[in-house]
């Protein structure tokens, strides 16, 4: 990679909340930030894009490349722990 990856300021707190809730979280960076499994059995998973609404880049939402790369895959965009935990709840349903 040519430049250092920019990590959203809210990523650590979201990852910590998901793990505390029993999810298995892998930071993958591309095409989105995370791969999250519902639990240690790794039977259900989703991809997670984290956005920081405090930045102009974060307020733009997913870019065209992300939308194309994630087409047909289970994924969600979150901005806070409540959104991430809500998505985890849906994944477990």
PDB file of C-alpha atoms in Angstrom, residues 24 35-46 74 88-93:
ATOM      1  CA  UNK A  24     -15.631 -12.473  16.373  1.00  0.00           C
ATOM      2  CA  UNK A  35     -15.623  -8.961   8.828  1.00  0.00           C
ATOM      3  CA  UNK A  36     -17.834  -9.877  11.793  1.00  0.00           C
ATOM      4  CA  UNK A  37     -19.094 -13.314  12.765  1.00  0.00           C
ATOM      5  CA  UNK A  38     -22.125 -13.644  15.044  1.00  0.00           C
ATOM      6  CA  UNK A  39     -20.190 -15.871  17.455  1.00  0.00           C
ATOM      7  CA  UNK A  40     -17.253 -18.245  17.749  1.00  0.00           C
ATOM      8  CA  UNK A  41     -18.964 -20.905  15.606  1.00  0.00           C
ATOM      9  CA  UNK A  42     -18.393 -18.617  12.590  1.00  0.00           C
ATOM     10  CA  UNK A  43     -21.571 -19.805  10.896  1.00  0.00           C
ATOM     11  CA  UNK A  44     -23.038 -16.360  10.196  1.00  0.00           C
ATOM     12  CA  UNK A  45     -21.055 -13.309   9.172  1.00  0.00           C
ATOM     13  CA  UNK A  46     -21.391  -9.813   7.787  1.00  0.00           C
ATOM     14  CA  UNK A  74     -24.146  -9.179   3.640  1.00  0.00           C
ATOM     15  CA  UNK A  88     -25.168  -7.881  15.210  1.00  0.00           C
ATOM     16  CA  UNK A  89     -28.609  -8.516  16.671  1.00  0.00           C
ATOM     17  CA  UNK A  90     -30.079  -8.800  13.165  1.00  0.00           C
ATOM     18  CA  UNK A  91     -27.243 -11.125  12.117  1.00  0.00           C
ATOM     19  CA  UNK A  92     -28.028 -13.415  15.047  1.00  0.00           C
ATOM     20  CA  UNK A  93     -31.782 -13.513  14.297  1.00  0.00           C
TER      21      UNK A  93
END
